[in-house]
């Protein structure tokens, strides 16, 4: 992604990460209020207890603790044995009420409107521990990479991953050297060991084991730090968040000249002011979406 920058700042109490190019905002990641992070954040990992098995939905309702429930479809359920789940197995043969399950949020809860009921967060027992270049799948055993990355360097590296659980190699890995990839693989496995140890200490009580990635982490997971010419951070406390992330995932980035604290040219100017991100935020509430081709799409509720 040559010509792209990553801007990270707080706006109205929310952490935001905007990817920009010469034309404006390319992609935007937004967190909930900083002081009130939701328990049902995407990617969060819980030890849950099966509260109900619904054979009509072919899914289980799982108690995640703190009054939060989620729905676990049969297709995202793993058997207690190491054998893969039979695609034809129904939820009644896979889970029983009261059973403890390790789950991860695949999609957050959706608030109900005038015309529909609220939707519970959707869960999966196929756990993913996410990094910039690799995704560790402790419940799996296969190493998967795209055909475009089927080169000698990547094949040599993935040979070292075999026998160490399951892995998904992200496209950004093609830009990283082997040392960087190996360091991330080691860190992701260590992160999983911490989560697994927390599960062992939970005494069969539903609880949050690991919160999902915030807006900054999601942007870097989707695109990797190597994709950006510069990474600008709006405030010192946000920079501290960035450095904390670097300590866990990319130590070299913490001292790189590509990572900079924004210095306003005039009093009161924010990072998003300087790069006109606010105009993009304003358009999020419009029903008309203008396309680069000159056309537009109108989205209205029916």
C-alpha positions as protocol buffer text, in pm:
chain_id: "A"
residue {
  index: 1
  type: UNK
  ca { x: 0 y: 0 z: 0 }
}
residue {
  index: 2
  type: UNK
  ca { x: 250 y: 268 z: -109 }
}
residue {
  index: 3
  type: UNK
  ca { x: 136 y: 623 z: -43 }
}
residue {
  index: 4
  type: UNK
  ca { x: -80 y: 531 z: 258 }
}
residue {
  index: 5
  type: UNK
  ca { x: -51 y: 674 z: 609 }
}
residue {
  index: 6
  type: UNK
  ca { x: -209 y: 560 z: 935 }
}
residue {
  index: 7
  type: UNK
  ca { x: -355 y: 828 z: 1164 }
}
residue {
  index: 8
  type: UNK
  ca { x: -442 y: 730 z: 1522 }
}
residue {
  index: 9
  type: UNK
  ca { x: -621 y: 964 z: 1760 }
}
residue {
  index: 10
  type: UNK
  ca { x: -913 y: 998 z: 2000 }
}
residue {
  index: 11
  type: UNK
  ca { x: -1232 y: 1169 z: 1886 }
}
residue {
  index: 12
  type: UNK
  ca { x: -1534 y: 1225 z: 2111 }
}
residue {
  index: 13
  type: UNK
  ca { x: -1402 y: 972 z: 2361 }
}
residue {
  index: 14
  type: UNK
  ca { x: -1337 y: 703 z: 2099 }
}
residue {
  index: 15
  type: UNK
  ca { x: -1009 y: 569 z: 1970 }
}
residue {
  index: 16
  type: UNK
  ca { x: -999 y: 589 z: 1590 }
}
residue {
  index: 17
  type: UNK
  ca { x: -751 y: 472 z: 1329 }
}
residue {
  index: 18
  type: UNK
  ca { x: -784 y: 622 z: 980 }
}
residue {
  index: 19
  type: UNK
  ca { x: -594 y: 499 z: 674 }
}
residue {
  index: 20
  type: UNK
  ca { x: -543 y: 784 z: 428 }
}
residue {
  index: 21
  type: UNK
  ca { x: -396 y: 844 z: 84 }
}
residue {
  index: 22
  type: UNK
  ca { x: -384 y: 1148 z: -146 }
}
residue {
  index: 23
  type: UNK
  ca { x: -757 y: 1118 z: -218 }
}
residue {
  index: 24
  type: UNK
  ca { x: -863 y: 1116 z: 148 }
}
residue {
  index: 25
  type: UNK
  ca { x: -972 y: 852 z: 399 }
}
residue {
  index: 26
  type: UNK
  ca { x: -933 y: 502 z: 256 }
}
residue {
  index: 27
  type: UNK
  ca { x: -1050 y: 305 z: 561 }
}
residue {
  index: 28
  type: UNK
  ca { x: -1162 y: 386 z: 914 }
}
residue {
  index: 29
  type: UNK
  ca { x: -1160 y: 184 z: 1237 }
}
residue {
  index: 30
  type: UNK
  ca { x: -1366 y: 311 z: 1531 }
}
residue {
  index: 31
  type: UNK
  ca { x: -1380 y: 190 z: 1891 }
}
residue {
  index: 32
  type: UNK
  ca { x: -1656 y: 232 z: 2143 }
}
residue {
  index: 33
  type: UNK
  ca { x: -1611 y: 496 z: 2414 }
}
residue {
  index: 34
  type: UNK
  ca { x: -1262 y: 471 z: 2564 }
}
residue {
  index: 35
  type: UNK
  ca { x: -1387 y: 464 z: 2924 }
}
residue {
  index: 36
  type: UNK
  ca { x: -1659 y: 208 z: 2849 }
}
residue {
  index: 37
  type: UNK
  ca { x: -1513 y: -70 z: 2632 }
}
residue {
  index: 38
  type: UNK
  ca { x: -1782 y: -330 z: 2550 }
}
residue {
  index: 39
  type: UNK
  ca { x: -1750 y: -682 z: 2680 }
}
residue {
  index: 40
  type: UNK
  ca { x: -1868 y: -813 z: 2344 }
}
residue {
  index: 41
  type: UNK
  ca { x: -1581 y: -659 z: 2143 }
}
residue {
  index: 42
  type: UNK
  ca { x: -1494 y: -851 z: 1827 }
}
residue {
  index: 43
  type: UNK
  ca { x: -1215 y: -1104 z: 1886 }
}
residue {
  index: 44
  type: UNK
  ca { x: -1265 y: -1125 z: 2264 }
}
residue {
  index: 45
  type: UNK
  ca { x: -1205 y: -1472 z: 2412 }
}
residue {
  index: 46
  type: UNK
  ca { x: -1426 y: -1608 z: 2693 }
}
residue {
  index: 47
  type: UNK
  ca { x: -1467 y: -1914 z: 2905 }
}
residue {
  index: 48
  type: UNK
  ca { x: -1842 y: -1965 z: 2876 }
}
residue {
  index: 49
  type: UNK
  ca { x: -2107 y: -2202 z: 3007 }
}
residue {
  index: 50
  type: UNK
  ca { x: -2375 y: -2353 z: 2783 }
}
residue {
  index: 51
  type: UNK
  ca { x: -2705 y: -2215 z: 2916 }
}
residue {
  index: 52
  type: UNK
  ca { x: -2938 y: -2363 z: 2656 }
}
residue {
  index: 53
  type: UNK
  ca { x: -2924 y: -2589 z: 2352 }
}
residue {
  index: 54
  type: UNK
  ca { x: -3170 y: -2483 z: 2082 }
}
residue {
  index: 55
  type: UNK
  ca { x: -3219 y: -2760 z: 1827 }
}
residue {
  index: 56
  type: UNK
  ca { x: -3442 y: -2539 z: 1607 }
}
residue {
  index: 57
  type: UNK
  ca { x: -3165 y: -2281 z: 1568 }
}
residue {
  index: 58
  type: UNK
  ca { x: -2903 y: -2560 z: 1571 }
}
residue {
  index: 59
  type: UNK
  ca { x: -2710 y: -2343 z: 1814 }
}
residue {
  index: 60
  type: UNK
  ca { x: -2635 y: -2304 z: 2183 }
}
residue {
  index: 61
  type: UNK
  ca { x: -2692 y: -1999 z: 2403 }
}
residue {
  index: 62
  type: UNK
  ca { x: -2371 y: -1949 z: 2602 }
}
residue {
  index: 63
  type: UNK
  ca { x: -2340 y: -1756 z: 2929 }
}
residue {
  index: 64
  type: UNK
  ca { x: -2023 y: -1542 z: 2904 }
}
residue {
  index: 65
  type: UNK
  ca { x: -2048 y: -1390 z: 3252 }
}
residue {
  index: 66
  type: UNK
  ca { x: -2138 y: -1036 z: 3365 }
}
residue {
  index: 67
  type: UNK
  ca { x: -2489 y: -1076 z: 3224 }
}
residue {
  index: 68
  type: UNK
  ca { x: -2364 y: -1126 z: 2867 }
}
residue {
  index: 69
  type: UNK
  ca { x: -2488 y: -1413 z: 2649 }
}
residue {
  index: 70
  type: UNK
  ca { x: -2382 y: -1522 z: 2301 }
}
residue {
  index: 71
  type: UNK
  ca { x: -2502 y: -1765 z: 2037 }
}
residue {
  index: 72
  type: UNK
  ca { x: -2278 y: -2053 z: 1924 }
}
residue {
  index: 73
  type: UNK
  ca { x: -2390 y: -2221 z: 1596 }
}
residue {
  index: 74
  type: UNK
  ca { x: -2319 y: -2591 z: 1549 }
}
residue {
  index: 75
  type: UNK
  ca { x: -2093 y: -2520 z: 1249 }
}
residue {
  index: 76
  type: UNK
  ca { x: -1859 y: -2319 z: 1474 }
}
residue {
  index: 77
  type: UNK
  ca { x: -1848 y: -2584 z: 1747 }
}
residue {
  index: 78
  type: UNK
  ca { x: -1560 y: -2824 z: 1811 }
}
residue {
  index: 79
  type: UNK
  ca { x: -1595 y: -3171 z: 1957 }
}
residue {
  index: 80
  type: UNK
  ca { x: -1430 y: -3252 z: 2289 }
}
residue {
  index: 81
  type: UNK
  ca { x: -1203 y: -3499 z: 2109 }
}
residue {
  index: 82
  type: UNK
  ca { x: -925 y: -3398 z: 1874 }
}
residue {
  index: 83
  type: UNK
  ca { x: -1129 y: -3523 z: 1578 }
}
residue {
  index: 84
  type: UNK
  ca { x: -1284 y: -3250 z: 1359 }
}
residue {
  index: 85
  type: UNK
  ca { x: -1653 y: -3181 z: 1402 }
}
residue {
  index: 86
  type: UNK
  ca { x: -1877 y: -3375 z: 1165 }
}
residue {
  index: 87
  type: UNK
  ca { x: -2040 y: -3118 z: 935 }
}
residue {
  index: 88
  type: UNK
  ca { x: -2368 y: -3309 z: 972 }
}
residue {
  index: 89
  type: UNK
  ca { x: -2360 y: -3316 z: 1354 }
}
residue {
  index: 90
  type: UNK
  ca { x: -2635 y: -3115 z: 1523 }
}
residue {
  index: 91
  type: UNK
  ca { x: -2593 y: -2899 z: 1829 }
}
residue {
  index: 92
  type: UNK
  ca { x: -2766 y: -3152 z: 2055 }
}
residue {
  index: 93
  type: UNK
  ca { x: -2494 y: -3412 z: 1993 }
}
residue {
  index: 94
  type: UNK
  ca { x: -2210 y: -3159 z: 2032 }
}
residue {
  index: 95
  type: UNK
  ca { x: -2298 y: -2968 z: 2351 }
}
residue {
  index: 96
  type: UNK
  ca { x: -2497 y: -3014 z: 2671 }
}
residue {
  index: 97
  type: UNK
  ca { x: -2636 y: -2754 z: 2913 }
}
residue {
  index: 98
  type: UNK
  ca { x: -2386 y: -2670 z: 3185 }
}
residue {
  index: 99
  type: UNK
  ca { x: -2085 y: -2762 z: 2969 }
}
residue {
  index: 100
  type: UNK
  ca { x: -1790 y: -2516 z: 2980 }
}
residue {
  index: 101
  type: UNK
  ca { x: -1666 y: -2397 z: 2641 }
}
residue {
  index: 102
  type: UNK
  ca { x: -1383 y: -2173 z: 2524 }
}
residue {
  index: 103
  type: UNK
  ca { x: -1527 y: -1929 z: 2269 }
}
residue {
  index: 104
  type: UNK
  ca { x: -1434 y: -1620 z: 2070 }
}
residue {
  index: 105
  type: UNK
  ca { x: -1665 y: -1345 z: 1943 }
}
residue {
  index: 106
  type: UNK
  ca { x: -1696 y: -1357 z: 1563 }
}
residue {
  index: 107
  type: UNK
  ca { x: -1942 y: -1067 z: 1536 }
}
residue {
  index: 108
  type: UNK
  ca { x: -2059 y: -820 z: 1798 }
}
residue {
  index: 109
  type: UNK
  ca { x: -2413 y: -789 z: 1929 }
}
residue {
  index: 110
  type: UNK
  ca { x: -2655 y: -581 z: 1725 }
}
residue {
  index: 111
  type: UNK
  ca { x: -2901 y: -352 z: 1898 }
}
residue {
  index: 112
  type: UNK
  ca { x: -3262 y: -400 z: 1813 }
}
residue {
  index: 113
  type: UNK
  ca { x: -3461 y: -138 z: 1623 }
}
residue {
  index: 114
  type: UNK
  ca { x: -3828 y: -61 z: 1586 }
}
residue {
  index: 115
  type: UNK
  ca { x: -3862 y: -346 z: 1338 }
}
residue {
  index: 116
  type: UNK
  ca { x: -3628 y: -614 z: 1470 }
}
residue {
  index: 117
  type: UNK
  ca { x: -3509 y: -778 z: 1790 }
}
residue {
  index: 118
  type: UNK
  ca { x: -3160 y: -736 z: 1932 }
}
residue {
  index: 119
  type: UNK
  ca { x: -2911 y: -996 z: 1811 }
}
residue {
  index: 120
  type: UNK
  ca { x: -2669 y: -1171 z: 2045 }
}
residue {
  index: 121
  type: UNK
  ca { x: -2297 y: -1173 z: 1965 }
}
residue {
  index: 122
  type: UNK
  ca { x: -2206 y: -1473 z: 1748 }
}
residue {
  index: 123
  type: UNK
  ca { x: -1944 y: -1707 z: 1887 }
}
residue {
  index: 124
  type: UNK
  ca { x: -1697 y: -1966 z: 1763 }
}
residue {
  index: 125
  type: UNK
  ca { x: -1489 y: -2233 z: 1935 }
}
residue {
  index: 126
  type: UNK
  ca { x: -1230 y: -2200 z: 1656 }
}
residue {
  index: 127
  type: UNK
  ca { x: -998 y: -1963 z: 1839 }
}
residue {
  index: 128
  type: UNK
  ca { x: -775 y: -1718 z: 1646 }
}
residue {
  index: 129
  type: UNK
  ca { x: -486 y: -1533 z: 1813 }
}
residue {
  index: 130
  type: UNK
  ca { x: -418 y: -1250 z: 1567 }
}
residue {
  index: 131
  type: UNK
  ca { x: -95 y: -1080 z: 1465 }
}
residue {
  index: 132
  type: UNK
  ca { x: 19 y: -858 z: 1178 }
}
residue {
  index: 133
  type: UNK
  ca { x: 150 y: -1137 z: 959 }
}
residue {
  index: 134
  type: UNK
  ca { x: 26 y: -1458 z: 1119 }
}
residue {
  index: 135
  type: UNK
  ca { x: -289 y: -1585 z: 1288 }
}
residue {
  index: 136
  type: UNK
  ca { x: -236 y: -1866 z: 1537 }
}
residue {
  index: 137
  type: UNK
  ca { x: -514 y: -2128 z: 1554 }
}
residue {
  index: 138
  type: UNK
  ca { x: -441 y: -2340 z: 1865 }
}
residue {
  index: 139
  type: UNK
  ca { x: -740 y: -2568 z: 1800 }
}
residue {
  index: 140
  type: UNK
  ca { x: -625 y: -2653 z: 1446 }
}
residue {
  index: 141
  type: UNK
  ca { x: -323 y: -2822 z: 1290 }
}
residue {
  index: 142
  type: UNK
  ca { x: -299 y: -2696 z: 931 }
}
residue {
  index: 143
  type: UNK
  ca { x: -78 y: -2418 z: 791 }
}
residue {
  index: 144
  type: UNK
  ca { x: -269 y: -2218 z: 529 }
}
residue {
  index: 145
  type: UNK
  ca { x: -139 y: -1950 z: 292 }
}
residue {
  index: 146
  type: UNK
  ca { x: -266 y: -1798 z: -32 }
}
residue {
  index: 147
  type: UNK
  ca { x: -150 y: -1921 z: -371 }
}
residue {
  index: 148
  type: UNK
  ca { x: 12 y: -1585 z: -444 }
}
residue {
  index: 149
  type: UNK
  ca { x: 256 y: -1647 z: -157 }
}
residue {
  index: 150
  type: UNK
  ca { x: 363 y: -1991 z: -278 }
}
residue {
  index: 151
  type: UNK
  ca { x: 731 y: -1894 z: -302 }
}
residue {
  index: 152
  type: UNK
  ca { x: 1047 y: -2058 z: -169 }
}
residue {
  index: 153
  type: UNK
  ca { x: 1098 y: -1810 z: 116 }
}
residue {
  index: 154
  type: UNK
  ca { x: 746 y: -1855 z: 250 }
}
residue {
  index: 155
  type: UNK
  ca { x: 745 y: -2233 z: 205 }
}
residue {
  index: 156
  type: UNK
  ca { x: 1073 y: -2257 z: 397 }
}
residue {
  index: 157
  type: UNK
  ca { x: 931 y: -2051 z: 683 }
}
residue {
  index: 158
  type: UNK
  ca { x: 598 y: -2234 z: 704 }
}
residue {
  index: 159
  type: UNK
  ca { x: 786 y: -2565 z: 725 }
}
residue {
  index: 160
  type: UNK
  ca { x: 902 y: -2451 z: 1072 }
}
residue {
  index: 161
  type: UNK
  ca { x: 541 y: -2386 z: 1178 }
}
residue {
  index: 162
  type: UNK
  ca { x: 418 y: -2738 z: 1110 }
}
residue {
  index: 163
  type: UNK
  ca { x: 357 y: -2935 z: 1427 }
}
residue {
  index: 164
  type: UNK
  ca { x: 310 y: -2616 z: 1632 }
}
residue {
  index: 165
  type: UNK
  ca { x: -68 y: -2584 z: 1593 }
}
residue {
  index: 166
  type: UNK
  ca { x: -263 y: -2427 z: 1310 }
}
residue {
  index: 167
  type: UNK
  ca { x: -159 y: -2108 z: 1131 }
}
residue {
  index: 168
  type: UNK
  ca { x: -305 y: -1867 z: 878 }
}
residue {
  index: 169
  type: UNK
  ca { x: -35 y: -1672 z: 692 }
}
residue {
  index: 170
  type: UNK
  ca { x: -162 y: -1324 z: 605 }
}
residue {
  index: 171
  type: UNK
  ca { x: -74 y: -1160 z: 269 }
}
residue {
  index: 172
  type: UNK
  ca { x: 134 y: -895 z: 451 }
}
residue {
  index: 173
  type: UNK
  ca { x: 378 y: -1171 z: 555 }
}
residue {
  index: 174
  type: UNK
  ca { x: 524 y: -1160 z: 206 }
}
residue {
  index: 175
  type: UNK
  ca { x: 679 y: -820 z: 295 }
}
residue {
  index: 176
  type: UNK
  ca { x: 836 y: -938 z: 622 }
}
residue {
  index: 177
  type: UNK
  ca { x: 1169 y: -1112 z: 672 }
}
residue {
  index: 178
  type: UNK
  ca { x: 1192 y: -1453 z: 838 }
}
residue {
  index: 179
  type: UNK
  ca { x: 1319 y: -1316 z: 1172 }
}
residue {
  index: 180
  type: UNK
  ca { x: 1017 y: -1087 z: 1202 }
}
residue {
  index: 181
  type: UNK
  ca { x: 781 y: -1372 z: 1119 }
}
residue {
  index: 182
  type: UNK
  ca { x: 949 y: -1608 z: 1364 }
}
residue {
  index: 183
  type: UNK
  ca { x: 935 y: -1348 z: 1641 }
}
residue {
  index: 184
  type: UNK
  ca { x: 564 y: -1297 z: 1585 }
}
residue {
  index: 185
  type: UNK
  ca { x: 498 y: -1672 z: 1582 }
}
residue {
  index: 186
  type: UNK
  ca { x: 673 y: -1702 z: 1919 }
}
residue {
  index: 187
  type: UNK
  ca { x: 479 y: -1407 z: 2065 }
}
residue {
  index: 188
  type: UNK
  ca { x: 142 y: -1539 z: 1946 }
}
residue {
  index: 189
  type: UNK
  ca { x: 208 y: -1879 z: 2103 }
}
residue {
  index: 190
  type: UNK
  ca { x: 312 y: -1710 z: 2429 }
}
residue {
  index: 191
  type: UNK
  ca { x: -6 y: -1500 z: 2418 }
}
residue {
  index: 192
  type: UNK
  ca { x: -213 y: -1817 z: 2379 }
}
residue {
  index: 193
  type: UNK
  ca { x: -35 y: -1980 z: 2675 }
}
residue {
  index: 194
  type: UNK
  ca { x: -138 y: -1684 z: 2893 }
}
residue {
  index: 195
  type: UNK
  ca { x: -500 y: -1718 z: 2779 }
}
residue {
  index: 196
  type: UNK
  ca { x: -495 y: -2094 z: 2836 }
}
residue {
  index: 197
  type: UNK
  ca { x: -347 y: -2048 z: 3184 }
}
residue {
  index: 198
  type: UNK
  ca { x: -622 y: -1798 z: 3268 }
}
residue {
  index: 199
  type: UNK
  ca { x: -881 y: -2054 z: 3158 }
}
residue {
  index: 200
  type: UNK
  ca { x: -727 y: -2317 z: 3389 }
}
residue {
  index: 201
  type: UNK
  ca { x: -759 y: -2077 z: 3686 }
}
residue {
  index: 202
  type: UNK
  ca { x: -1122 y: -1983 z: 3615 }
}
residue {
  index: 203
  type: UNK
  ca { x: -1272 y: -2265 z: 3827 }
}
residue {
  index: 204
  type: UNK
  ca { x: -1550 y: -2321 z: 3571 }
}
residue {
  index: 205
  type: UNK
  ca { x: -1686 y: -1969 z: 3611 }
}
residue {
  index: 206
  type: UNK
  ca { x: -1782 y: -1783 z: 3289 }
}
residue {
  index: 207
  type: UNK
  ca { x: -1549 y: -1488 z: 3237 }
}
residue {
  index: 208
  type: UNK
  ca { x: -1358 y: -1276 z: 2988 }
}
residue {
  index: 209
  type: UNK
  ca { x: -1008 y: -1419 z: 2929 }
}
residue {
  index: 210
  type: UNK
  ca { x: -873 y: -1176 z: 2669 }
}
residue {
  index: 211
  type: UNK
  ca { x: -1027 y: -858 z: 2524 }
}
residue {
  index: 212
  type: UNK
  ca { x: -1045 y: -819 z: 2148 }
}
residue {
  index: 213
  type: UNK
  ca { x: -814 y: -583 z: 1955 }
}
residue {
  index: 214
  type: UNK
  ca { x: -890 y: -210 z: 1963 }
}
residue {
  index: 215
  type: UNK
  ca { x: -917 y: 12 z: 1655 }
}
residue {
  index: 216
  type: UNK
  ca { x: -541 y: 60 z: 1630 }
}
residue {
  index: 217
  type: UNK
  ca { x: -467 y: -312 z: 1654 }
}
residue {
  index: 218
  type: UNK
  ca { x: -742 y: -398 z: 1402 }
}
residue {
  index: 219
  type: UNK
  ca { x: -591 y: -160 z: 1145 }
}
residue {
  index: 220
  type: UNK
  ca { x: -246 y: -311 z: 1192 }
}
residue {
  index: 221
  type: UNK
  ca { x: -379 y: -668 z: 1185 }
}
residue {
  index: 222
  type: UNK
  ca { x: -562 y: -600 z: 857 }
}
residue {
  index: 223
  type: UNK
  ca { x: -278 y: -414 z: 685 }
}
residue {
  index: 224
  type: UNK
  ca { x: 47 y: -452 z: 893 }
}
residue {
  index: 225
  type: UNK
  ca { x: 274 y: -164 z: 990 }
}
residue {
  index: 226
  type: UNK
  ca { x: 492 y: -229 z: 682 }
}
residue {
  index: 227
  type: UNK
  ca { x: 205 y: -111 z: 461 }
}
residue {
  index: 228
  type: UNK
  ca { x: 229 y: 252 z: 575 }
}
residue {
  index: 229
  type: UNK
  ca { x: 474 y: 525 z: 479 }
}
residue {
  index: 230
  type: UNK
  ca { x: 408 y: 700 z: 810 }
}
residue {
  index: 231
  type: UNK
  ca { x: 210 y: 637 z: 1129 }
}
residue {
  index: 232
  type: UNK
  ca { x: 101 y: 958 z: 1302 }
}
residue {
  index: 233
  type: UNK
  ca { x: -34 y: 955 z: 1658 }
}
residue {
  index: 234
  type: UNK
  ca { x: -238 y: 1245 z: 1792 }
}
residue {
  index: 235
  type: UNK
  ca { x: -165 y: 1247 z: 2166 }
}
residue {
  index: 236
  type: UNK
  ca { x: 99 y: 1122 z: 2407 }
}
residue {
  index: 237
  type: UNK
  ca { x: -134 y: 876 z: 2582 }
}
residue {
  index: 238
  type: UNK
  ca { x: -236 y: 737 z: 2243 }
}
residue {
  index: 239
  type: UNK
  ca { x: 134 y: 710 z: 2156 }
}
residue {
  index: 240
  type: UNK
  ca { x: 179 y: 508 z: 2476 }
}
residue {
  index: 241
  type: UNK
  ca { x: -91 y: 269 z: 2350 }
}
residue {
  index: 242
  type: UNK
  ca { x: 98 y: 241 z: 2024 }
}
residue {
  index: 243
  type: UNK
  ca { x: 426 y: 168 z: 2205 }
}
residue {
  index: 244
  type: UNK
  ca { x: 255 y: -94 z: 2422 }
}
residue {
  index: 245
  type: UNK
  ca { x: 132 y: -261 z: 2103 }
}
residue {
  index: 246
  type: UNK
  ca { x: 483 y: -241 z: 1953 }
}
residue {
  index: 247
  type: UNK
  ca { x: 632 y: -407 z: 2261 }
}
residue {
  index: 248
  type: UNK
  ca { x: 408 y: -709 z: 2204 }
}
residue {
  index: 249
  type: UNK
  ca { x: 398 y: -727 z: 1825 }
}
residue {
  index: 250
  type: UNK
  ca { x: 661 y: -512 z: 1651 }
}
residue {
  index: 251
  type: UNK
  ca { x: 947 y: -385 z: 1874 }
}
residue {
  index: 252
  type: UNK
  ca { x: 1139 y: -235 z: 1579 }
}
residue {
  index: 253
  type: UNK
  ca { x: 849 y: -3 z: 1495 }
}
residue {
  index: 254
  type: UNK
  ca { x: 872 y: 169 z: 1835 }
}
residue {
  index: 255
  type: UNK
  ca { x: 1204 y: 334 z: 1736 }
}
residue {
  index: 256
  type: UNK
  ca { x: 1129 y: 372 z: 1365 }
}
residue {
  index: 257
  type: UNK
  ca { x: 1115 y: 720 z: 1207 }
}
residue {
  index: 258
  type: UNK
  ca { x: 789 y: 615 z: 1043 }
}
residue {
  index: 259
  type: UNK
  ca { x: 617 y: 639 z: 1383 }
}
residue {
  index: 260
  type: UNK
  ca { x: 570 y: 1004 z: 1484 }
}
residue {
  index: 261
  type: UNK
  ca { x: 382 y: 1209 z: 1741 }
}
residue {
  index: 262
  type: UNK
  ca { x: 173 y: 1473 z: 1561 }
}
residue {
  index: 263
  type: UNK
  ca { x: 291 y: 1832 z: 1614 }
}
residue {
  index: 264
  type: UNK
  ca { x: 14 y: 2087 z: 1545 }
}
residue {
  index: 265
  type: UNK
  ca { x: 98 y: 2389 z: 1330 }
}
residue {
  index: 266
  type: UNK
  ca { x: -144 y: 2609 z: 1524 }
}
residue {
  index: 267
  type: UNK
  ca { x: -299 y: 2616 z: 1870 }
}
residue {
  index: 268
  type: UNK
  ca { x: -583 y: 2368 z: 1919 }
}
residue {
  index: 269
  type: UNK
  ca { x: -527 y: 2181 z: 1592 }
}
residue {
  index: 270
  type: UNK
  ca { x: -576 y: 1806 z: 1614 }
}
residue {
  index: 271
  type: UNK
  ca { x: -437 y: 1530 z: 1395 }
}
residue {
  index: 272
  type: UNK
  ca { x: -778 y: 1469 z: 1236 }
}
residue {
  index: 273
  type: UNK
  ca { x: -817 y: 1845 z: 1170 }
}
residue {
  index: 274
  type: UNK
  ca { x: -488 y: 1857 z: 982 }
}
residue {
  index: 275
  type: UNK
  ca { x: -583 y: 1563 z: 758 }
}
residue {
  index: 276
  type: UNK
  ca { x: -954 y: 1655 z: 724 }
}
residue {
  index: 277
  type: UNK
  ca { x: -1075 y: 1326 z: 870 }
}
residue {
  index: 278
  type: UNK
  ca { x: -1374 y: 1502 z: 1027 }
}
residue {
  index: 279
  type: UNK
  ca { x: -1538 y: 1560 z: 688 }
}
residue {
  index: 280
  type: UNK
  ca { x: -1527 y: 1185 z: 631 }
}
residue {
  index: 281
  type: UNK
  ca { x: -1687 y: 1124 z: 973 }
}
residue {
  index: 282
  type: UNK
  ca { x: -1967 y: 1365 z: 884 }
}
residue {
  index: 283
  type: UNK
  ca { x: -2049 y: 1172 z: 566 }
}
residue {
  index: 284
  type: UNK
  ca { x: -2099 y: 850 z: 766 }
}
residue {
  index: 285
  type: UNK
  ca { x: -2443 y: 979 z: 870 }
}
residue {
  index: 286
  type: UNK
  ca { x: -2550 y: 1073 z: 516 }
}
residue {
  index: 287
  type: UNK
  ca { x: -2778 y: 845 z: 317 }
}
residue {
  index: 288
  type: UNK
  ca { x: -2595 y: 928 z: -8 }
}
residue {
  index: 289
  type: UNK
  ca { x: -2253 y: 771 z: -67 }
}
residue {
  index: 290
  type: UNK
  ca { x: -2045 y: 927 z: -345 }
}
residue {
  index: 291
  type: UNK
  ca { x: -1829 y: 690 z: -549 }
}
residue {
  index: 292
  type: UNK
  ca { x: -1485 y: 763 z: -704 }
}
residue {
  index: 293
  type: UNK
  ca { x: -1639 y: 707 z: -1048 }
}
residue {
  index: 294
  type: UNK
  ca { x: -1869 y: 1008 z: -1004 }
}
residue {
  index: 295
  type: UNK
  ca { x: -2183 y: 808 z: -929 }
}
residue {
  index: 296
  type: UNK
  ca { x: -2350 y: 763 z: -593 }
}
residue {
  index: 297
  type: UNK
  ca { x: -2550 y: 517 z: -386 }
}
residue {
  index: 298
  type: UNK
  ca { x: -2849 y: 615 z: -173 }
}
residue {
  index: 299
  type: UNK
  ca { x: -2918 y: 397 z: 133 }
}
residue {
  index: 300
  type: UNK
  ca { x: -3257 y: 440 z: 301 }
}
residue {
  index: 301
  type: UNK
  ca { x: -3443 y: 228 z: 552 }
}
residue {
  index: 302
  type: UNK
  ca { x: -3749 y: 52 z: 407 }
}
